[in-house]
Structure formats: C-alpha cells, structure tokens
Tab-separated table of C-alpha atoms in Angstrom:
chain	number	residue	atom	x	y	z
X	16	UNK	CA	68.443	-67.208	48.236
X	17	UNK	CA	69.218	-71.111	48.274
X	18	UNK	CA	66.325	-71.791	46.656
X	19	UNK	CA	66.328	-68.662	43.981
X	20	UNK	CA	69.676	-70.143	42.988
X	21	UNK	CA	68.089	-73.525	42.402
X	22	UNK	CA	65.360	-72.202	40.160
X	23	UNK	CA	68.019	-70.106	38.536
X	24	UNK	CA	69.892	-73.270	37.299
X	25	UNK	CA	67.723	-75.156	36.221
X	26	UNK	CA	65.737	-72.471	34.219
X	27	UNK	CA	68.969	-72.185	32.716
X	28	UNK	CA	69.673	-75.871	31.822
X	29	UNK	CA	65.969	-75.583	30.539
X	30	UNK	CA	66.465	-73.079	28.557
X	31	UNK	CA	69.609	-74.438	26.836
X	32	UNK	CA	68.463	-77.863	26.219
X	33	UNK	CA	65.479	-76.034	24.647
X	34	UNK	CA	67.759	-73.602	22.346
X	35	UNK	CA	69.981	-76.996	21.609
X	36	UNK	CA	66.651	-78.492	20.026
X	37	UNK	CA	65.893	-75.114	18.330
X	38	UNK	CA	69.229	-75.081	16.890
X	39	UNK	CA	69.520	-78.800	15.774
X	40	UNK	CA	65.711	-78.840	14.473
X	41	UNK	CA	66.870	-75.712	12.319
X	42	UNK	CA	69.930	-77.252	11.001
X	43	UNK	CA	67.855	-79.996	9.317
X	44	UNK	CA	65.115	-77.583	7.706
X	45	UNK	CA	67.183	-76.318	5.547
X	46	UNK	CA	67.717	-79.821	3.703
X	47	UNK	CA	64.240	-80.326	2.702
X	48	UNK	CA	62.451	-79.989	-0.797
X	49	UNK	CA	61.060	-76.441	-0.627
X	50	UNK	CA	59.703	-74.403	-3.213
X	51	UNK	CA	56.533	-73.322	-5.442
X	52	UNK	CA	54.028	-75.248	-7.308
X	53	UNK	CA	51.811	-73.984	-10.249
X	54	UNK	CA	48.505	-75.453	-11.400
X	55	UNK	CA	47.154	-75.679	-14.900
X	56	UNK	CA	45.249	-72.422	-14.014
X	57	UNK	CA	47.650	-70.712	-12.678
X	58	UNK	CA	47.322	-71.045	-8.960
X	59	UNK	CA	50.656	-71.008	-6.964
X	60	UNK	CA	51.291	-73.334	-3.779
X	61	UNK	CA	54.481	-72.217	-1.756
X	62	UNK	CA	56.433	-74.767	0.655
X	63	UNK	CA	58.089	-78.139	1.979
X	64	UNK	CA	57.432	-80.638	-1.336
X	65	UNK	CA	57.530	-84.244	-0.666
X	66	UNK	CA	57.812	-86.152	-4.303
X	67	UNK	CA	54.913	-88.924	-4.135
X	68	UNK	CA	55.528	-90.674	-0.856
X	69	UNK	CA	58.961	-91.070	-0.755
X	70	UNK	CA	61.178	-88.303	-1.732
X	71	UNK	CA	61.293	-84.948	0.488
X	72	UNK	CA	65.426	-83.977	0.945
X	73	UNK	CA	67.223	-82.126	-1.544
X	74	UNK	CA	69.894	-85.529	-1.634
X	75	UNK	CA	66.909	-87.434	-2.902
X	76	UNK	CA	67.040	-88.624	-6.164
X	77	UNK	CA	64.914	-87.812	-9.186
X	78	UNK	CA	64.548	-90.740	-11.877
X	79	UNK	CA	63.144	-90.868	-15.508
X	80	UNK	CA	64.125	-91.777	-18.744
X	81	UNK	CA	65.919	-89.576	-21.692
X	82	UNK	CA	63.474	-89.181	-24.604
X	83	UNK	CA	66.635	-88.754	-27.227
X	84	UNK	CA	70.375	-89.486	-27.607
X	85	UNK	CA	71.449	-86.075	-29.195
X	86	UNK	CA	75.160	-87.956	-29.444
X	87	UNK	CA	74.542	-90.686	-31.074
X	88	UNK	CA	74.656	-89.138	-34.476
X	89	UNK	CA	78.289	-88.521	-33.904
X	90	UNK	CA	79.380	-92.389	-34.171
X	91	UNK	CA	80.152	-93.620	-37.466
X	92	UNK	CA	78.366	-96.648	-39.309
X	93	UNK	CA	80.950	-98.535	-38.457
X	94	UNK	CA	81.066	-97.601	-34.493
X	95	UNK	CA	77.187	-98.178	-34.899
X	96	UNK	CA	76.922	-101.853	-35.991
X	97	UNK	CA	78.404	-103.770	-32.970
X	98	UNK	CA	75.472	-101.873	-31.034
X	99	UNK	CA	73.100	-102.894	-33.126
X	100	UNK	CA	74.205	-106.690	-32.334
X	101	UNK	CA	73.941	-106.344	-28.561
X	102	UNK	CA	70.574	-107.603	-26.329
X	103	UNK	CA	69.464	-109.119	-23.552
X	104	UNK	CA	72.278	-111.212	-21.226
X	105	UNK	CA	72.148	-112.490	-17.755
X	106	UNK	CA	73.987	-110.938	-14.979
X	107	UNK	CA	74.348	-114.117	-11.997
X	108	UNK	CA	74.509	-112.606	-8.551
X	109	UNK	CA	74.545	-115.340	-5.807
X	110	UNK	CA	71.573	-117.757	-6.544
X	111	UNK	CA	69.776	-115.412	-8.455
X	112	UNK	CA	69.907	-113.898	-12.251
X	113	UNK	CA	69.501	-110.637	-12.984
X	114	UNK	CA	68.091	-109.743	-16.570
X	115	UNK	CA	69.343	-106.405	-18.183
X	116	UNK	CA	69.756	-105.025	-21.921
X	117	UNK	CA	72.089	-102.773	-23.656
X	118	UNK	CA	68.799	-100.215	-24.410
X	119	UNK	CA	69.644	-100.394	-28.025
X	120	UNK	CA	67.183	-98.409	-30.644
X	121	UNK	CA	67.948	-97.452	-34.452
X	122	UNK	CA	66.111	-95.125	-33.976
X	123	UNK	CA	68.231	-92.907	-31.487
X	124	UNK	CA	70.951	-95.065	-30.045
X	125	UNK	CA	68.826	-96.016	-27.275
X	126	UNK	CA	67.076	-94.629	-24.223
X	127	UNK	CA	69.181	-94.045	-21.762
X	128	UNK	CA	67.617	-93.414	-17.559
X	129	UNK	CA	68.420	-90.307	-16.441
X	130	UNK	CA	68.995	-89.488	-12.189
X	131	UNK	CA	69.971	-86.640	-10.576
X	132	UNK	CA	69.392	-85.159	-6.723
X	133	UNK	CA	66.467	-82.678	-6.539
X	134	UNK	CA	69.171	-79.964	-5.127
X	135	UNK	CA	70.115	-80.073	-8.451
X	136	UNK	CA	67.050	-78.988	-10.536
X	137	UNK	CA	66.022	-75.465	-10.871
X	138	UNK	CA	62.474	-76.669	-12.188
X	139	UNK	CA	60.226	-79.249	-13.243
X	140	UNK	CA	57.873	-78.478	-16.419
X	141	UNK	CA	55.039	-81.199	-17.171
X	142	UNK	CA	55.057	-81.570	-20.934
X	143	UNK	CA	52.475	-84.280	-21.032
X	144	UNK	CA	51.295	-87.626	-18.956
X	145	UNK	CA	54.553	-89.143	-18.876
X	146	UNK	CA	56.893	-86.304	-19.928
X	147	UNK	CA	58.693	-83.368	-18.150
X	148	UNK	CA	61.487	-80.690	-19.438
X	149	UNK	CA	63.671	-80.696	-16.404
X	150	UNK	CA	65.788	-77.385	-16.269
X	151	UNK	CA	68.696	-78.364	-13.802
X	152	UNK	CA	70.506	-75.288	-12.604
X	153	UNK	CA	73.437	-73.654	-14.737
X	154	UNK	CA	70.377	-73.192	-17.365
X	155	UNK	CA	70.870	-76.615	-18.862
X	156	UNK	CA	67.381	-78.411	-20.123
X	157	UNK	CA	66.743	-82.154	-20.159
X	158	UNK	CA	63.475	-83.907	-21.825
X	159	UNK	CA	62.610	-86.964	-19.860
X	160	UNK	CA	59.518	-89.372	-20.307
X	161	UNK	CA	58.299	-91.774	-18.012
X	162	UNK	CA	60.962	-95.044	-16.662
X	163	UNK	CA	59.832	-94.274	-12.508
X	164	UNK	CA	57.480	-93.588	-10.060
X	165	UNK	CA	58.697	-90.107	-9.978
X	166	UNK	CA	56.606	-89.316	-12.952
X	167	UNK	CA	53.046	-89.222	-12.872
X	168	UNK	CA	52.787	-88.950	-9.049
X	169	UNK	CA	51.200	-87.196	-6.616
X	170	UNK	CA	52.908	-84.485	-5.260
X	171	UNK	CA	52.613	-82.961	-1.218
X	172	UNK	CA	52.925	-79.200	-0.451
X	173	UNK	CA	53.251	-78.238	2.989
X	174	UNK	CA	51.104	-74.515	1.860
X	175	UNK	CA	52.927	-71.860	4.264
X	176	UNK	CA	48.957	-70.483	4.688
X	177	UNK	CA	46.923	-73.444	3.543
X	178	UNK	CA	48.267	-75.918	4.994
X	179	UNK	CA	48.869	-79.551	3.730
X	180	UNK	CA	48.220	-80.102	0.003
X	181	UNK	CA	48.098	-83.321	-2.250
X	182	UNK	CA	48.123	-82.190	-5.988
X	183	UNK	CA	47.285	-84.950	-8.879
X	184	UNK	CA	49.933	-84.860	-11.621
X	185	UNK	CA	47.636	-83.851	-14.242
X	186	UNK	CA	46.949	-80.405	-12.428
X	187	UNK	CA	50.452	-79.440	-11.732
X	188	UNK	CA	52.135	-77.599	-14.741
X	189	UNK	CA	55.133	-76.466	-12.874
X	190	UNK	CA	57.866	-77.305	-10.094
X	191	UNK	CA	60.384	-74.668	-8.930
X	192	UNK	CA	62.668	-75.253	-6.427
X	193	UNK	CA	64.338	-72.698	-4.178
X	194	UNK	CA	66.576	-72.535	-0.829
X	195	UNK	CA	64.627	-73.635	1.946
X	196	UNK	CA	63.591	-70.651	4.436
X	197	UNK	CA	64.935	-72.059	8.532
X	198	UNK	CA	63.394	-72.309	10.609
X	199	UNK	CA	60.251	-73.871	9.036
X	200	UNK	CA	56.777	-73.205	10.300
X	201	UNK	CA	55.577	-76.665	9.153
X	202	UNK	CA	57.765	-80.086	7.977
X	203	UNK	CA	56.694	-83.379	7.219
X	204	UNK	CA	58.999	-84.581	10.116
X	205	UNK	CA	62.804	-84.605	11.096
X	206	UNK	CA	65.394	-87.197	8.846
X	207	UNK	CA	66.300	-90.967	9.723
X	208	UNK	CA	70.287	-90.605	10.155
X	209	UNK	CA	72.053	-93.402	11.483
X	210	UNK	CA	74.783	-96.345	11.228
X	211	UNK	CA	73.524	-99.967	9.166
X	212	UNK	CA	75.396	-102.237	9.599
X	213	UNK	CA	75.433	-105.163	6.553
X	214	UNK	CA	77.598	-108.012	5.626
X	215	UNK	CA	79.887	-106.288	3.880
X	216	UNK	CA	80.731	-103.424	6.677
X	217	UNK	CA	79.149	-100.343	7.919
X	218	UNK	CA	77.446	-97.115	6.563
X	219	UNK	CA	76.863	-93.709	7.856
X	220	UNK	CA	73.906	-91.366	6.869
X	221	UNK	CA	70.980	-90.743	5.705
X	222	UNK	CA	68.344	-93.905	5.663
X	223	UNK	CA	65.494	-94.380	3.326
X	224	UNK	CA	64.003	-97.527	4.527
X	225	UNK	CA	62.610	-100.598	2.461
X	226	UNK	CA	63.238	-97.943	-0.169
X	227	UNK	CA	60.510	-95.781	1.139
X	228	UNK	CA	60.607	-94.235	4.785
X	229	UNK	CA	63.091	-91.381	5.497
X	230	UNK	CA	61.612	-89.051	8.582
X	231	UNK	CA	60.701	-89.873	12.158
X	232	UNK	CA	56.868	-89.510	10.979
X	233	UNK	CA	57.040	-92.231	8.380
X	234	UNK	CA	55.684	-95.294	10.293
X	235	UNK	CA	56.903	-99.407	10.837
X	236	UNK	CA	55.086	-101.668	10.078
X	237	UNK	CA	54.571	-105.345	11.544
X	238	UNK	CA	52.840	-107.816	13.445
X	239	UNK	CA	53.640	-108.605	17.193
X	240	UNK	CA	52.883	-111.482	19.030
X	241	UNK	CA	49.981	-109.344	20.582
X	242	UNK	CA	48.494	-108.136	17.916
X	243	UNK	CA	49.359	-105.539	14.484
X	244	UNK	CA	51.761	-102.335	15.236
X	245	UNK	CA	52.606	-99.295	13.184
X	246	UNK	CA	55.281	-97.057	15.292
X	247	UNK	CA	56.315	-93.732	14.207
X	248	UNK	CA	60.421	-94.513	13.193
X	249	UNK	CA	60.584	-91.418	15.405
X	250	UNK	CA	60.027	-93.627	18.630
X	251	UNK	CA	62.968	-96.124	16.964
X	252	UNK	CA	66.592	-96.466	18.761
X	253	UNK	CA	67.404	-99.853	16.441
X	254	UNK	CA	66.037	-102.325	13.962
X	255	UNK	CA	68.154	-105.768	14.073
X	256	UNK	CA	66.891	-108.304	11.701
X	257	UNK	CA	66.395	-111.699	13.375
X	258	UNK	CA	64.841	-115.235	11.485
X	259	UNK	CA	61.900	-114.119	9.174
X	260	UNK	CA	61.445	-110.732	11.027
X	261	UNK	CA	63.148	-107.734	13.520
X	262	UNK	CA	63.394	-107.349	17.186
X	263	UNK	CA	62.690	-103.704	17.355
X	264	UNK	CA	63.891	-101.335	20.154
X	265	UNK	CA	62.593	-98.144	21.386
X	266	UNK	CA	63.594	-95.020	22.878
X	267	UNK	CA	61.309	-95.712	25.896
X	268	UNK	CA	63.384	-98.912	26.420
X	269	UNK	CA	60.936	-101.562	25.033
X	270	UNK	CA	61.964	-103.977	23.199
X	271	UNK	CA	59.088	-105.493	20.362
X	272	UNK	CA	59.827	-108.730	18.148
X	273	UNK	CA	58.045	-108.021	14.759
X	274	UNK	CA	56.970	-109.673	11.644
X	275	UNK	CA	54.772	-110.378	8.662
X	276	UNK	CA	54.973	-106.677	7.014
X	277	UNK	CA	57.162	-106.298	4.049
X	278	UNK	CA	58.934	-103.617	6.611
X	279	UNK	CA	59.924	-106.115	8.893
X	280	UNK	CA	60.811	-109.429	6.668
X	281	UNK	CA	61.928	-110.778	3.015
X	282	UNK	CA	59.150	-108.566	1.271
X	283	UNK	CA	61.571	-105.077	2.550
X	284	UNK	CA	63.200	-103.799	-0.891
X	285	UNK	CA	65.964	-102.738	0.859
X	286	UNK	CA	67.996	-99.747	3.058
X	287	UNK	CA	69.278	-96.957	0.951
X	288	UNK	CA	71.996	-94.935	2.740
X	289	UNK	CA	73.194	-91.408	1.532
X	290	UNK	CA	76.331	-90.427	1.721
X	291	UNK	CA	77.041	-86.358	0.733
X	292	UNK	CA	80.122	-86.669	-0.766
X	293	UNK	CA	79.893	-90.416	-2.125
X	294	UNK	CA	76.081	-90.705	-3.082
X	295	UNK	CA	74.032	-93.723	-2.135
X	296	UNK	CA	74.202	-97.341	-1.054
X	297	UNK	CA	71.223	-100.002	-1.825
X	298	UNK	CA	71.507	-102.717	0.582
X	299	UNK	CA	69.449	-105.487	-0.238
X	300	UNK	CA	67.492	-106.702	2.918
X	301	UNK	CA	69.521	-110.395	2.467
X	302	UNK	CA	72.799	-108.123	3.796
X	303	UNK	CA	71.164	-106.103	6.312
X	304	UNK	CA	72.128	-106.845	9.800
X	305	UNK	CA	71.396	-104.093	11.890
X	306	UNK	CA	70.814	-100.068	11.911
X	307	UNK	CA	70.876	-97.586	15.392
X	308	UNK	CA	69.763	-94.460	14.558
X	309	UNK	CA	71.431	-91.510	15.356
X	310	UNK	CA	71.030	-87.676	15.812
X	311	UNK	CA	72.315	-85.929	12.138
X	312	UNK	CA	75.477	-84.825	12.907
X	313	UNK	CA	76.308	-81.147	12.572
X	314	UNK	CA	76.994	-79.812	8.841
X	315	UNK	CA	75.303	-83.132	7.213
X	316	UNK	CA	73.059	-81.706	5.883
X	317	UNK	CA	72.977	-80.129	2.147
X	318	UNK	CA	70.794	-76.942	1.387
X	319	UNK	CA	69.705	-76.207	-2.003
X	320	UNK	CA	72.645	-73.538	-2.865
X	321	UNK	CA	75.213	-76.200	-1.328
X	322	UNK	CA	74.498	-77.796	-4.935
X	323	UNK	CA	76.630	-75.639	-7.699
X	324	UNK	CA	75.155	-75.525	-11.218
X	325	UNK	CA	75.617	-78.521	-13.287
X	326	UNK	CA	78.846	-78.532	-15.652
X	327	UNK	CA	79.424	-80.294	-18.679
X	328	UNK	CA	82.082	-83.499	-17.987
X	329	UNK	CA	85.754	-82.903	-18.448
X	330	UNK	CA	89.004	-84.657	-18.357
X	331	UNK	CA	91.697	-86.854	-20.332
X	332	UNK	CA	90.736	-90.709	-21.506
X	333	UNK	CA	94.120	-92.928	-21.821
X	334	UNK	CA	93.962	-95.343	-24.387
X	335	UNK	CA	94.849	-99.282	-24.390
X	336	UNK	CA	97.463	-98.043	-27.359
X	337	UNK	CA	99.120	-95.086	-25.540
X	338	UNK	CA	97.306	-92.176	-26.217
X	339	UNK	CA	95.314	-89.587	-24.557
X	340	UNK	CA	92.533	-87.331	-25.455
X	341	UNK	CA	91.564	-84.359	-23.309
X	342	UNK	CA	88.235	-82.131	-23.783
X	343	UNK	CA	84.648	-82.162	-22.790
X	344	UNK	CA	83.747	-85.853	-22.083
X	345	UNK	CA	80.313	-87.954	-22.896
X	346	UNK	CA	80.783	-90.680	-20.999
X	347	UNK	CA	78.471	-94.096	-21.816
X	348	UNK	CA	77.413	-91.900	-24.849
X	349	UNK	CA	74.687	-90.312	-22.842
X	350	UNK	CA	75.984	-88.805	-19.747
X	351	UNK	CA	77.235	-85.195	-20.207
X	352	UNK	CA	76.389	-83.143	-17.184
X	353	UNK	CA	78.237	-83.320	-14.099
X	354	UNK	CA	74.926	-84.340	-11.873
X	355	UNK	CA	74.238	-87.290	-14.020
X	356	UNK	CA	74.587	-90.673	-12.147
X	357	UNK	CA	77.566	-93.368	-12.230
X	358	UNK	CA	75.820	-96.754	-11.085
X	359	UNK	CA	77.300	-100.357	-10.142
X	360	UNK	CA	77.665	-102.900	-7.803
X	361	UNK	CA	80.487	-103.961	-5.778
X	362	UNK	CA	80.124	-106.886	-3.605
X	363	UNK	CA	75.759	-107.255	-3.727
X	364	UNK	CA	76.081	-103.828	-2.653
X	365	UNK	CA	74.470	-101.080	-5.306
X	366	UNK	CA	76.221	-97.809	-5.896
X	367	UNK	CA	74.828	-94.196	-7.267
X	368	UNK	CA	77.320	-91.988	-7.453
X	369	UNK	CA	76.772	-88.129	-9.176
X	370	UNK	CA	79.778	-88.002	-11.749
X	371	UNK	CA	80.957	-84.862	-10.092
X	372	UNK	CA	82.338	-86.819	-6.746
X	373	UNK	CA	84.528	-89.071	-9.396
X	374	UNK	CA	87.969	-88.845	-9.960
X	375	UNK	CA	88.770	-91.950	-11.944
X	376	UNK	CA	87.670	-94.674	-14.180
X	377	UNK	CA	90.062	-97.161	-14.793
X	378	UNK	CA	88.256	-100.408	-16.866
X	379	UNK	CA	89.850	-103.860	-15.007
X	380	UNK	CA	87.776	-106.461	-17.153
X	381	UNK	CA	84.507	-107.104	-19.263
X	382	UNK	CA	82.593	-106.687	-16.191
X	383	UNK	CA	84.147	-104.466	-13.483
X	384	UNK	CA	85.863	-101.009	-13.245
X	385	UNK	CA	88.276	-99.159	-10.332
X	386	UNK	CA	86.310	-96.139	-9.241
X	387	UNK	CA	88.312	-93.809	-7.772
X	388	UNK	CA	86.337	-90.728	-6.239
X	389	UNK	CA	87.435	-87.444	-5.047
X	390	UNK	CA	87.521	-87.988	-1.360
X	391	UNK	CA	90.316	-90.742	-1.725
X	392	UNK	CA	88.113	-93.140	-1.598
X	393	UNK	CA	88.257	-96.686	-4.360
X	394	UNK	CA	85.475	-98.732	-4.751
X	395	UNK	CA	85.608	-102.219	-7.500
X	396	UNK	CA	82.295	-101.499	-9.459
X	397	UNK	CA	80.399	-103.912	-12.063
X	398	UNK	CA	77.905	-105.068	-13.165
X	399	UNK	CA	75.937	-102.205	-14.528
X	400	UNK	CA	76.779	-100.795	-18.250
X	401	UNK	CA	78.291	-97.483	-16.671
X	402	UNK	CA	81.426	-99.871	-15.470
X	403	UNK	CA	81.226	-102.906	-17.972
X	404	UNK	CA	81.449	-103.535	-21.271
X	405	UNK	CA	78.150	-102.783	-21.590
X	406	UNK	CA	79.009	-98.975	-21.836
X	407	UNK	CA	79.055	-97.675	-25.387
X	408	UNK	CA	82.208	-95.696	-25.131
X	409	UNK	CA	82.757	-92.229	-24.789
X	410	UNK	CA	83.051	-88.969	-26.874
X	411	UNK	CA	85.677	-86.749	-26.507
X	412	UNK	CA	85.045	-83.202	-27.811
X	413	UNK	CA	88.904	-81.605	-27.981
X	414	UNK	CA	86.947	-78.957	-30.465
X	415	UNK	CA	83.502	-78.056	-30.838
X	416	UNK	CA	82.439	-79.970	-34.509
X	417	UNK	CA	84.308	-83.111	-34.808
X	418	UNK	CA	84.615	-85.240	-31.584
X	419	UNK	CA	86.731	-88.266	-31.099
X	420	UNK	CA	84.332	-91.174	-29.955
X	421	UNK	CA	86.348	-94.111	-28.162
X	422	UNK	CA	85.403	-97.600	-27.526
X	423	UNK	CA	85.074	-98.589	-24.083
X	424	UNK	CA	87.363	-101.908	-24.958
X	425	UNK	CA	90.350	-99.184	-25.965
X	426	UNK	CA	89.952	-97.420	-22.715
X	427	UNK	CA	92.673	-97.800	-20.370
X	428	UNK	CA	91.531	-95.015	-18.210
X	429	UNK	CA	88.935	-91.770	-17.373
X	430	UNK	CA	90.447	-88.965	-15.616
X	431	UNK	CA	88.260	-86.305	-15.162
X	432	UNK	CA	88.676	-82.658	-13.989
C-alpha cells in the first residue's frame, strides 16, 4: 500500500507539472501571427505566419512608407513655404552623427513612414512589387509602398495540413489575419521574454535580438575558443556582454565565452524590448549590459482581438498664446489613426510608442518633448521629428470642412482623449 501511495504521488506531481506546461505553452499560442494566405491563383494557405525572418507575434511591428499626404492640401501657401525651406541637418549623439531630413516633396508634402503592430491589421493586399493597401481593422485603408524589409519578403506559413510553407512575394496576393486558434498543432517556437539590463536601467518583456531573433528556435551565433557554435536561444539562461564578445550561460549550467558573430559583438544591431502597454525599446548594443531570460509571465501576452479597431486621434492642443482647440487631431500632419507610431529617443535609448498608449505632448524645446502616456508613466523624448521641431504641426478638425492647422512652434501642449 506504501508503495501504491508512492506511485500515486508522483503520477500526480507528473501529471501537474505536465498540465502546468500545457497551460503555459497555450497561453503563448494565442500571441502569434495566425491567419490565411492567398496566391495569385487563388490557392489559400491557413496558419502561424512569420513576416520574412523576423516578425511572427501580433506586437510585432509592420513598417512601410505612405504613398500620399491626403492633409497636406489643407495648409495654406503661406503654412507651406517654411517646409519647402527645410533639408538635411545633423542630429550629434555621443561621438557619432546621425543624418535625417524633414521628407519634404511639392509634390505631396512629403512621404511620411508608416508602423503599426500586425494585431492591428485586418489584411494585407499586394498592389504591386513594392506596394500594399493595408486595411487595419475598424475598416480604415492605408496605401503604403516600399521604405522596409517588410515589403517584398518572403513570407512563412505554418499550413495546418501541409505543413511548413515559404511563399515569394510576387505569388502572394493576399494577407488576412485572424485570432489565433490555442492550442496550436504546429509553432515556429515559444517567445524570448526576459529582463535587459542597459546603461540607462532595466526593461521587462518581450526580446527581439540584434533586431532579429524572438523564439527559443531562433539560434546564437558565435565562435568559441573550441571551435564555431550556433545554440538554440531556447537552451539560453543569460547573455552578458564582456570585451569584444558575451560569456553565454545555459540552462544545463555551462557557461561558453563567445565571439566574432555579429550576435555576439559590435556588428549586433541591437535588443528591441516590447512593452504591451508602452511599445518598444531599441537598445543599441553600446548600452547593453546584460539580459536573463525569463518564463512570460501570465496575461503578457496580446491575442489578436486584445487589439480594438483603430480610431481616428482626438483631443485639445493648447497654444503658446492661450488658446485651445479641441476635435479630431492630425498630428505631424500625417498621423491620424490611433495605431500609428510616436518615435524618439531619450537618453541613446529609441522609443515606438502606438499613439493610443499617449496621454500628453507637451513641446520643452527645438529638440525634445514631455511624453506623458496613459499608464502614468513620463518619458523626455527627442530627437526624431514626431517630438522636435522637425514635426510639421498639427490639424485640428473642430468641424468636418475647414480645419485649424497649428504650428508645432505655437504648441504649448497635446492632450488627447
């Protein structure tokens, strides 16, 4: 009876640490790209997407460029001309320069890049080689050409009956995206979720490593003292940066110095970390320290219907002079949808945040702005025409024919709704 009562137990820690796994694995299915893919003659692929190489959670982001600038035509010819001034300027960081432009065009007031997360688009419609109507959902359609490597990619399907499948751009006519089915019979692999540490503090969440890795099946590359590696990130309990490469550590316990991989020294483009209700962090590798990665914490994780419809932009703008103008915003004379993206830097550290999370926008110089967001948190932003004088001011629809358009140098503050 001893003994029955033995087996008893432990079948039953068995079992639980087995329905733990089950439970956790099916927590994170429900975050990855999922939906159907058309061909040019009409054959249908359905399940987990993975955008080129990189992208494959709903938080990921999407990046192109806006064909048009449907609101420039509201600024007058005298609102016009000091764009038409405005080029090229340096932007010193450190011991480095950074070259950027003001994007101006007669033509249509300049093209503007366009990012949103994929949890936000209903579908995907290839116009062309470069171009794509992207219908986010709420019914709202943006045309977008070229500006990333998210155009004119490859795109993965994880077939539910086929199996894996890698589909050339030029025989995909169609993306759409719908809620993930959990569990999932097949996935590329389970998300890296973790701490990094960096000069300027700590961040918690999702990793995308030197820009690129972001599941436990991506692999790390390097060269030991032995001879080249490539382990699964997977088998990975920390990465610490040390001299011109990493002392990795494993789950097993081993410990591996590594180098001479753009993974593993100067050539690594960075750590992205995603943060749901903030957006997403690029650390350059020159402020990395250290990351330890981490089971994904319960509720983490955003599904596809965990994203509401895009809404057009909000709110009051505050004037230098006194006064305040409330309506639909266009902020930077380009964004307009809630999704859209609100980018700067603040301290070397770059900044993506989807206009929706954003309380506040309160201009502090020619270069920087307070961003205030809606979980209390403030970050000092600049160096990026979203939060600089860069940005070309924003319109102010209070009715539906006539907006107000507002320099950004009279702006003493953005509240939106």
């Amino acid at each position: 009876m001893k003994y029955l009562t033995k087996i008893i137990f432990f079948l039953t820690l068995f079992l639980g640490i087995l329905a733990n796994a089950f439970t956790t694995s099916a927590q994170t299915d429900k975050g990855f790209l999922y939906g159907t893919i058309t061909t040019i003659d009409e054959t249908t692929y359905e399940g987990v997407i993975r955008w080129g190489k990189e992208e494959v959670f709903w938080t990921d982001f999407f990046n192109s460029v806006k064909e048009s600038n449907p609101y420039y035509k509201y600024l007058s010819d005298e609102d016009r001309e000091p764009r038409r001034r405005r080029g090229w300027r340096k932007v010193w960081r450190d011991n480095w320069v950074e070259i950027s432009s003001n994007s101006y065009s007669s033509r249509d007031g300049g093209r503007h890049k366009f990012a949103c997360r994929f949890g936000e688009i209903r579908s995907i419609q290839m116009e062309g080689r470069s171009s794509v109507t992207l219908e986010v959902k709420g019914g709202k359609y943006i045309n977008l050409r070229g500006g990333s490597n998210d155009i004119e990619t490859k795109v993965w399907i994880m077939d539910d009956e086929i199996g894996m499948m890698k589909l050339s751009w030029d025989r995909i006519r169609k993306v759409e995206f719908k809620e993930t089915p959990s569990p999932l019979e097949n996935k590329f692999g389970e998300p890296l979720y973790g701490v990094v540490e960096t000069r300027q503090g700590k961040f918690e969440g999702f990793i995308q490593w030197d820009h690129d890795e972001r599941i436990t099946t991506d692999k790390l590359d390097g060269e030991s003292k032995d001879g080249d590696v490539s382990l699964a990130f997977g088998k990975l309990v920390s990465i610490e940066r040390e001299g011109f490469g990493c002392n990795v550590k494993l789950k097993s316990g081993r410990e591996l110095y590594l180098d001479d991989s753009n993974d593993v020294d100067s050539g690594n483009r960075g750590v992205i970390v995603t943060i749901p209700d903030v957006g997403r962090v690029d650390i350059r590798w020159r402020d990395f320290i250290r990351v330890e990665f981490q089971k994904v914490p319960n509720g983490k994780i955003m599904s596809y219907s965990d994203f509401p419809e895009g809404e057009r932009i909000s709110g009051s703008v505050h004037t230098v002079g006194g006064e305040t103008y409330s309506g639909i915003l266009v902020y930077d004379l380009d964004e307009a949808i809630d999704i859209e993206m609100l980018d700067g830097y603040n301290d070397n550290l770059e900044y993506s945040i989807p206009l929706r999370n954003i309380k506040s926008v309160t201009p502090k110089n020619y270069n920087y702005s307070l961003v205030e967001l809606k979980n209390g948190d403030q970050l000092l932003l600049g160096e990026q025409r979203d939060v600089s004088e860069g940005n070309d001011g924003v319109l102010v629809f209070s009715n539906k024919e006539h907006p107000t358009y507002l320099n950004w140098k009279k702006i003493q503050k953005i509240v939106f709704d």
